[in-house]
């Protein structure tokens, strides 16, 4: 680093800012550019693909690169996407008025988790800064989206060992429970879709958490500065929200959650500085209020990201999302990832969707109106942070203007939730009216150069503008007037920056110049003059532009403050609109795809008639989807073993049951003729290693870890989907594990389970264990071919049809033929039942013989045709010699 004495005052200013923000990129405003210097320039140039230059400062050359100020958002987006954090150092006084060096200061630090800009944010998801802290045995999580004002906390405790009468908990049990708490914490961070994870320095040194976190998310991980010793976390949070107790937020007795919240607030204050957005309250939630869907289940069921490319296409969200506003899209996504557990909440949504399904006219009108609503949450958040521009306020105005029509459409809505939405939508008519009168239809992005405020909004502004317009007109006509008055036909009125407006007369006409013209400048061909009257109008015009720009800016800021003052009403309106949008979207999907309303009850049954896989049924183009029934309960039909050849539709069927349960509990209608079930508390899925392409970790270990997680967390209210577990190891190991897992689920857990497998031996379980049922996916044999019927029926299978499927896949005929033969041998020797190495060796000679036979060698042919009876020993020896020679020459 340079010593200060080597630096000019400006670089000293930069060096000071750099000392205050050592670990972020410093973007230093100089005129029309934001410049980076030194190491920042090297990093920045690489990240942004800028040309690196150098500037001589004192004795050394300082690397430097810069970006134009008007394109800053674009560059910030790139930096943030690449996980960088950047401090913006602005000129904080007007360069024209500054005495000496312009004052500069860091006005905010831009980080992935603290964005407000629409250009950078993805509208359909939240942009969460997730802060994690630990207090004793509990992990606290605080999720803040400053672009929407959402602030939620939760606390995850290490599960306590069940207080058994005799055995006290073993130390390794405590360790396991801690690991479970870490896993649950990371799962929740992933579910939230954190853009940036802020961890306390204590947790940063915790290897388990950090490595689990880094494996599970690509979010930027930032280590928080330690809390000041003098202030308690609770006091800091109370102070921020101006409350005396956290009881109203529901986290008074949750120290870990409070610690995480306080840590997030400190970070926000340090990064947002003056532009700290308004956060009005905290919501405390419990992960046990929602159906638990862990990370691998979310992936396997392709809820929001496809296994193929991680995109939205081909996912359940992609199918369901008909929302018209970004707020609605966020609400839908959240509802999908957090299905409900309480019947009343679910019923309320189902009733609302039902009413919108029944009244298509209203639903479509609402959708149309919603279409014109912008992201009110984010617009409002930017206004409270003092960062909204005139376009934002115009967008807000247009959005508010849709609300009266929406309320009118909802006039006769009867469902409780729709009525509640209607009550919560506040059209803020006065504010909308004021914005509409004030702001022009398409205002510019900059708020300093005028063109924002409509005529008729401010008398003062209109006065200035009229004055200026009058002056301009007067100047425009002045040339003609003076030509007439002086008789100089070539007289011209012009303008330049140095002299302002002037009159120009050529040499030839100088004699005609009247004496009240004041000479200002002599040119080669003529002279320039001014008159007092011209200067007076000039002052009016030029002064007016400056004054009106200033006034427009002030009026705009006043409007923005007026919006900020209504933040609370705007935010609750935004949330109600989001909810409405989500419900309208669910109804639209239900109608388009012919879904039915699910029935939820307190039983332990799960009964589906003619269920369909929502995504697969839409993806099929030249085939119809074959619906299937499901009957599960906790007694007679608790674990179902589904067998059938590859490609028959086992995986599709399993996923379909899980997806229907999820849809039902998020309050959506479902693709089935009927669905009726008790509440399901968790859905677990485990997909066999070789099916699990997406993570690239197709190891047996991962598979077993996930199975272990299922076995320790599932309850008798859970739904477990096991798709070919045990495939990552040898057949016998795999089958034994699958067997034992099935037994454990039936005997110890009692969870409803669907178990797809190609181990036919598991069909034996039906005989041995109550509650186990065999199902198979039917196929029809037609000669050597099979036809997939896709219908699930009772009963086990004893064949896998692997060869037929291989044939369908286009394996060469020879290979198929040979495979059939091998299979026949194995079956006749009963090797299928006991494939030991010895048994397998019985297959081997067949293979060699066959290979030998396949070759038509002339030597062999001659050997075959020799008639040994008629040959003398000598002849035989000579023939043998001949054959040997031939064989040798053929080598
Ligand atoms: N019920 C069904 N109706 C129509 N096509 C289906 C059905 N179930 C599955 N399929 C089709 O069969 C393909 C293979 O299904 P999958 O469930 O992966 O088979 P498996 O798990 O038995 O190997 C799916 O991609 C889908 O196109
Ligand atoms: Mg499968």
PDB file of N, CA, C and O in Angstrom, residues 85-127:
ATOM      1  N   UNK A  85     -18.481  -8.394  -3.195  1.00  0.00           N
ATOM      2  CA  UNK A  85     -19.171  -7.306  -2.532  1.00  0.00           C
ATOM      3  C   UNK A  85     -18.459  -6.016  -2.952  1.00  0.00           C
ATOM      4  O   UNK A  85     -17.253  -6.010  -3.160  1.00  0.00           O
ATOM      5  N   UNK A  86     -19.211  -4.926  -3.105  1.00  0.00           N
ATOM      6  CA  UNK A  86     -18.620  -3.692  -3.600  1.00  0.00           C
ATOM      7  C   UNK A  86     -19.101  -2.488  -2.799  1.00  0.00           C
ATOM      8  O   UNK A  86     -20.283  -2.389  -2.483  1.00  0.00           O
ATOM      9  N   UNK A  87     -18.184  -1.605  -2.447  1.00  0.00           N
ATOM     10  CA  UNK A  87     -18.564  -0.379  -1.737  1.00  0.00           C
ATOM     11  C   UNK A  87     -18.609   0.764  -2.743  1.00  0.00           C
ATOM     12  O   UNK A  87     -17.703   0.922  -3.570  1.00  0.00           O
ATOM     13  N   UNK A  88     -19.688   1.559  -2.690  1.00  0.00           N
ATOM     14  CA  UNK A  88     -19.828   2.676  -3.602  1.00  0.00           C
ATOM     15  C   UNK A  88     -19.409   3.936  -2.874  1.00  0.00           C
ATOM     16  O   UNK A  88     -20.018   4.324  -1.867  1.00  0.00           O
ATOM     17  N   UNK A  89     -18.340   4.566  -3.372  1.00  0.00           N
ATOM     18  CA  UNK A  89     -17.871   5.801  -2.747  1.00  0.00           C
ATOM     19  C   UNK A  89     -18.291   6.968  -3.652  1.00  0.00           C
ATOM     20  O   UNK A  89     -17.788   7.127  -4.758  1.00  0.00           O
ATOM     21  N   UNK A  90     -19.249   7.765  -3.169  1.00  0.00           N
ATOM     22  CA  UNK A  90     -19.838   8.819  -3.995  1.00  0.00           C
ATOM     23  C   UNK A  90     -19.205  10.176  -3.723  1.00  0.00           C
ATOM     24  O   UNK A  90     -18.637  10.405  -2.664  1.00  0.00           O
ATOM     25  N   UNK A  91     -19.388  11.089  -4.667  1.00  0.00           N
ATOM     26  CA  UNK A  91     -19.124  12.498  -4.390  1.00  0.00           C
ATOM     27  C   UNK A  91     -20.341  13.006  -3.631  1.00  0.00           C
ATOM     28  O   UNK A  91     -21.441  12.976  -4.146  1.00  0.00           O
ATOM     29  N   UNK A  92     -20.133  13.447  -2.394  1.00  0.00           N
ATOM     30  CA  UNK A  92     -21.299  13.798  -1.603  1.00  0.00           C
ATOM     31  C   UNK A  92     -21.531  15.305  -1.551  1.00  0.00           C
ATOM     32  O   UNK A  92     -22.331  15.779  -0.767  1.00  0.00           O
ATOM     33  N   UNK A  93     -20.796  16.074  -2.351  1.00  0.00           N
ATOM     34  CA  UNK A  93     -21.203  17.464  -2.510  1.00  0.00           C
ATOM     35  C   UNK A  93     -21.091  17.834  -3.983  1.00  0.00           C
ATOM     36  O   UNK A  93     -20.421  17.160  -4.756  1.00  0.00           O
ATOM     37  N   UNK A  94     -21.787  18.901  -4.328  1.00  0.00           N
ATOM     38  CA  UNK A  94     -21.815  19.339  -5.708  1.00  0.00           C
ATOM     39  C   UNK A  94     -20.437  19.852  -6.115  1.00  0.00           C
ATOM     40  O   UNK A  94     -19.888  20.743  -5.469  1.00  0.00           O
ATOM     41  N   UNK A  95     -19.881  19.251  -7.194  1.00  0.00           N
ATOM     42  CA  UNK A  95     -18.531  19.624  -7.601  1.00  0.00           C
ATOM     43  C   UNK A  95     -18.407  21.126  -7.857  1.00  0.00           C
ATOM     44  O   UNK A  95     -17.366  21.738  -7.592  1.00  0.00           O
ATOM     45  N   UNK A  96     -19.492  21.746  -8.322  1.00  0.00           N
ATOM     46  CA  UNK A  96     -19.419  23.176  -8.650  1.00  0.00           C
ATOM     47  C   UNK A  96     -19.301  24.032  -7.402  1.00  0.00           C
ATOM     48  O   UNK A  96     -18.683  25.087  -7.405  1.00  0.00           O
ATOM     49  N   UNK A  97     -19.943  23.540  -6.326  1.00  0.00           N
ATOM     50  CA  UNK A  97     -19.925  24.351  -5.128  1.00  0.00           C
ATOM     51  C   UNK A  97     -18.780  24.017  -4.167  1.00  0.00           C
ATOM     52  O   UNK A  97     -18.535  24.749  -3.212  1.00  0.00           O
ATOM     53  N   UNK A  98     -18.097  22.907  -4.439  1.00  0.00           N
ATOM     54  CA  UNK A  98     -17.055  22.492  -3.502  1.00  0.00           C
ATOM     55  C   UNK A  98     -15.888  23.459  -3.511  1.00  0.00           C
ATOM     56  O   UNK A  98     -15.461  23.937  -4.559  1.00  0.00           O
ATOM     57  N   UNK A  99     -15.397  23.734  -2.300  1.00  0.00           N
ATOM     58  CA  UNK A  99     -14.157  24.504  -2.228  1.00  0.00           C
ATOM     59  C   UNK A  99     -13.033  23.490  -2.149  1.00  0.00           C
ATOM     60  O   UNK A  99     -12.971  22.695  -1.218  1.00  0.00           O
ATOM     61  N   UNK A 100     -12.150  23.513  -3.151  1.00  0.00           N
ATOM     62  CA  UNK A 100     -11.084  22.522  -3.174  1.00  0.00           C
ATOM     63  C   UNK A 100     -11.625  21.161  -3.551  1.00  0.00           C
ATOM     64  O   UNK A 100     -12.502  21.039  -4.408  1.00  0.00           O
ATOM     65  N   UNK A 101     -11.123  20.145  -2.853  1.00  0.00           N
ATOM     66  CA  UNK A 101     -11.461  18.774  -3.199  1.00  0.00           C
ATOM     67  C   UNK A 101     -12.918  18.453  -2.847  1.00  0.00           C
ATOM     68  O   UNK A 101     -13.398  18.809  -1.773  1.00  0.00           O
ATOM     69  N   UNK A 102     -13.602  17.789  -3.780  1.00  0.00           N
ATOM     70  CA  UNK A 102     -14.995  17.375  -3.513  1.00  0.00           C
ATOM     71  C   UNK A 102     -14.994  16.335  -2.396  1.00  0.00           C
ATOM     72  O   UNK A 102     -14.184  15.408  -2.414  1.00  0.00           O
ATOM     73  N   UNK A 103     -15.919  16.470  -1.460  1.00  0.00           N
ATOM     74  CA  UNK A 103     -16.017  15.468  -0.401  1.00  0.00           C
ATOM     75  C   UNK A 103     -16.593  14.183  -0.962  1.00  0.00           C
ATOM     76  O   UNK A 103     -17.507  14.195  -1.776  1.00  0.00           O
ATOM     77  N   UNK A 104     -16.026  13.055  -0.532  1.00  0.00           N
ATOM     78  CA  UNK A 104     -16.552  11.773  -0.963  1.00  0.00           C
ATOM     79  C   UNK A 104     -16.793  10.894   0.255  1.00  0.00           C
ATOM     80  O   UNK A 104     -16.114  11.030   1.260  1.00  0.00           O
ATOM     81  N   UNK A 105     -17.741   9.993   0.136  1.00  0.00           N
ATOM     82  CA  UNK A 105     -17.986   9.056   1.234  1.00  0.00           C
ATOM     83  C   UNK A 105     -18.612   7.784   0.697  1.00  0.00           C
ATOM     84  O   UNK A 105     -19.303   7.805  -0.322  1.00  0.00           O
ATOM     85  N   UNK A 106     -18.359   6.685   1.367  1.00  0.00           N
ATOM     86  CA  UNK A 106     -19.004   5.431   1.000  1.00  0.00           C
ATOM     87  C   UNK A 106     -20.467   5.543   1.396  1.00  0.00           C
ATOM     88  O   UNK A 106     -20.789   5.827   2.545  1.00  0.00           O
ATOM     89  N   UNK A 107     -21.352   5.388   0.427  1.00  0.00           N
ATOM     90  CA  UNK A 107     -22.769   5.547   0.740  1.00  0.00           C
ATOM     91  C   UNK A 107     -23.470   4.209   0.939  1.00  0.00           C
ATOM     92  O   UNK A 107     -24.491   4.132   1.575  1.00  0.00           O
ATOM     93  N   UNK A 108     -22.944   3.149   0.340  1.00  0.00           N
ATOM     94  CA  UNK A 108     -23.484   1.837   0.667  1.00  0.00           C
ATOM     95  C   UNK A 108     -22.540   0.763   0.172  1.00  0.00           C
ATOM     96  O   UNK A 108     -21.686   0.999  -0.687  1.00  0.00           O
ATOM     97  N   UNK A 109     -22.732  -0.431   0.722  1.00  0.00           N
ATOM     98  CA  UNK A 109     -21.958  -1.573   0.277  1.00  0.00           C
ATOM     99  C   UNK A 109     -22.947  -2.536  -0.360  1.00  0.00           C
ATOM    100  O   UNK A 109     -23.960  -2.880   0.241  1.00  0.00           O
ATOM    101  N   UNK A 110     -22.675  -2.896  -1.604  1.00  0.00           N
ATOM    102  CA  UNK A 110     -23.589  -3.775  -2.324  1.00  0.00           C
ATOM    103  C   UNK A 110     -23.119  -5.213  -2.161  1.00  0.00           C
ATOM    104  O   UNK A 110     -21.968  -5.521  -2.452  1.00  0.00           O
ATOM    105  N   UNK A 111     -23.986  -6.057  -1.661  1.00  0.00           N
ATOM    106  CA  UNK A 111     -23.625  -7.462  -1.474  1.00  0.00           C
ATOM    107  C   UNK A 111     -24.760  -8.317  -2.042  1.00  0.00           C
ATOM    108  O   UNK A 111     -25.874  -7.825  -2.200  1.00  0.00           O
ATOM    109  N   UNK A 112     -24.497  -9.591  -2.328  1.00  0.00           N
ATOM    110  CA  UNK A 112     -25.549 -10.412  -2.957  1.00  0.00           C
ATOM    111  C   UNK A 112     -26.845 -10.457  -2.149  1.00  0.00           C
ATOM    112  O   UNK A 112     -27.926 -10.566  -2.708  1.00  0.00           O
ATOM    113  N   UNK A 113     -26.723 -10.360  -0.827  1.00  0.00           N
ATOM    114  CA  UNK A 113     -27.927 -10.503  -0.017  1.00  0.00           C
ATOM    115  C   UNK A 113     -28.598  -9.194   0.347  1.00  0.00           C
ATOM    116  O   UNK A 113     -29.572  -9.189   1.103  1.00  0.00           O
ATOM    117  N   UNK A 114     -28.093  -8.067  -0.186  1.00  0.00           N
ATOM    118  CA  UNK A 114     -28.677  -6.783   0.222  1.00  0.00           C
ATOM    119  C   UNK A 114     -28.996  -5.919  -0.984  1.00  0.00           C
ATOM    120  O   UNK A 114     -28.636  -4.744  -1.027  1.00  0.00           O
ATOM    121  N   UNK A 115     -29.665  -6.504  -1.964  1.00  0.00           N
ATOM    122  CA  UNK A 115     -29.937  -5.764  -3.196  1.00  0.00           C
ATOM    123  C   UNK A 115     -31.333  -5.171  -3.192  1.00  0.00           C
ATOM    124  O   UNK A 115     -32.249  -5.705  -2.601  1.00  0.00           O
ATOM    125  N   UNK A 116     -31.486  -4.056  -3.889  1.00  0.00           N
ATOM    126  CA  UNK A 116     -32.802  -3.441  -4.030  1.00  0.00           C
ATOM    127  C   UNK A 116     -33.167  -3.232  -5.490  1.00  0.00           C
ATOM    128  O   UNK A 116     -34.314  -3.029  -5.835  1.00  0.00           O
ATOM    129  N   UNK A 117     -32.179  -3.258  -6.359  1.00  0.00           N
ATOM    130  CA  UNK A 117     -32.382  -2.854  -7.739  1.00  0.00           C
ATOM    131  C   UNK A 117     -33.169  -3.886  -8.527  1.00  0.00           C
ATOM    132  O   UNK A 117     -32.833  -5.059  -8.540  1.00  0.00           O
ATOM    133  N   UNK A 118     -34.196  -3.427  -9.193  1.00  0.00           N
ATOM    134  CA  UNK A 118     -35.003  -4.304 -10.028  1.00  0.00           C
ATOM    135  C   UNK A 118     -34.195  -4.923 -11.155  1.00  0.00           C
ATOM    136  O   UNK A 118     -34.425  -6.055 -11.552  1.00  0.00           O
ATOM    137  N   UNK A 119     -33.253  -4.144 -11.676  1.00  0.00           N
ATOM    138  CA  UNK A 119     -32.485  -4.638 -12.825  1.00  0.00           C
ATOM    139  C   UNK A 119     -31.669  -5.850 -12.402  1.00  0.00           C
ATOM    140  O   UNK A 119     -31.306  -6.669 -13.217  1.00  0.00           O
ATOM    141  N   UNK A 120     -31.308  -5.903 -11.136  1.00  0.00           N
ATOM    142  CA  UNK A 120     -30.435  -6.977 -10.690  1.00  0.00           C
ATOM    143  C   UNK A 120     -31.239  -8.153 -10.162  1.00  0.00           C
ATOM    144  O   UNK A 120     -30.880  -9.297 -10.328  1.00  0.00           O
ATOM    145  N   UNK A 121     -32.365  -7.860  -9.538  1.00  0.00           N
ATOM    146  CA  UNK A 121     -33.102  -8.908  -8.850  1.00  0.00           C
ATOM    147  C   UNK A 121     -33.949  -9.731  -9.807  1.00  0.00           C
ATOM    148  O   UNK A 121     -34.454  -9.226 -10.796  1.00  0.00           O
ATOM    149  N   UNK A 122     -34.136 -10.987  -9.437  1.00  0.00           N
ATOM    150  CA  UNK A 122     -35.060 -11.839 -10.153  1.00  0.00           C
ATOM    151  C   UNK A 122     -36.408 -11.713  -9.461  1.00  0.00           C
ATOM    152  O   UNK A 122     -36.538 -12.018  -8.288  1.00  0.00           O
ATOM    153  N   UNK A 123     -37.397 -11.235 -10.191  1.00  0.00           N
ATOM    154  CA  UNK A 123     -38.684 -10.917  -9.579  1.00  0.00           C
ATOM    155  C   UNK A 123     -39.390 -12.093  -8.922  1.00  0.00           C
ATOM    156  O   UNK A 123     -40.095 -11.928  -7.939  1.00  0.00           O
ATOM    157  N   UNK A 124     -39.170 -13.292  -9.446  1.00  0.00           N
ATOM    158  CA  UNK A 124     -40.022 -14.381  -8.984  1.00  0.00           C
ATOM    159  C   UNK A 124     -39.506 -15.054  -7.718  1.00  0.00           C
ATOM    160  O   UNK A 124     -40.139 -15.950  -7.198  1.00  0.00           O
ATOM    161  N   UNK A 125     -38.360 -14.627  -7.248  1.00  0.00           N
ATOM    162  CA  UNK A 125     -37.872 -15.238  -6.014  1.00  0.00           C
ATOM    163  C   UNK A 125     -37.488 -14.172  -5.011  1.00  0.00           C
ATOM    164  O   UNK A 125     -37.306 -13.009  -5.366  1.00  0.00           O
ATOM    165  N   UNK A 126     -37.391 -14.578  -3.759  1.00  0.00           N
ATOM    166  CA  UNK A 126     -36.913 -13.639  -2.757  1.00  0.00           C
ATOM    167  C   UNK A 126     -35.405 -13.509  -2.866  1.00  0.00           C
ATOM    168  O   UNK A 126     -34.726 -14.387  -3.381  1.00  0.00           O
ATOM    169  N   UNK A 127     -34.881 -12.412  -2.373  1.00  0.00           N
ATOM    170  CA  UNK A 127     -33.436 -12.264  -2.313  1.00  0.00           C
ATOM    171  C   UNK A 127     -33.063 -12.169  -0.833  1.00  0.00           C
ATOM    172  O   UNK A 127     -33.047 -11.088  -0.270  1.00  0.00           O
TER     173      UNK A 127
END
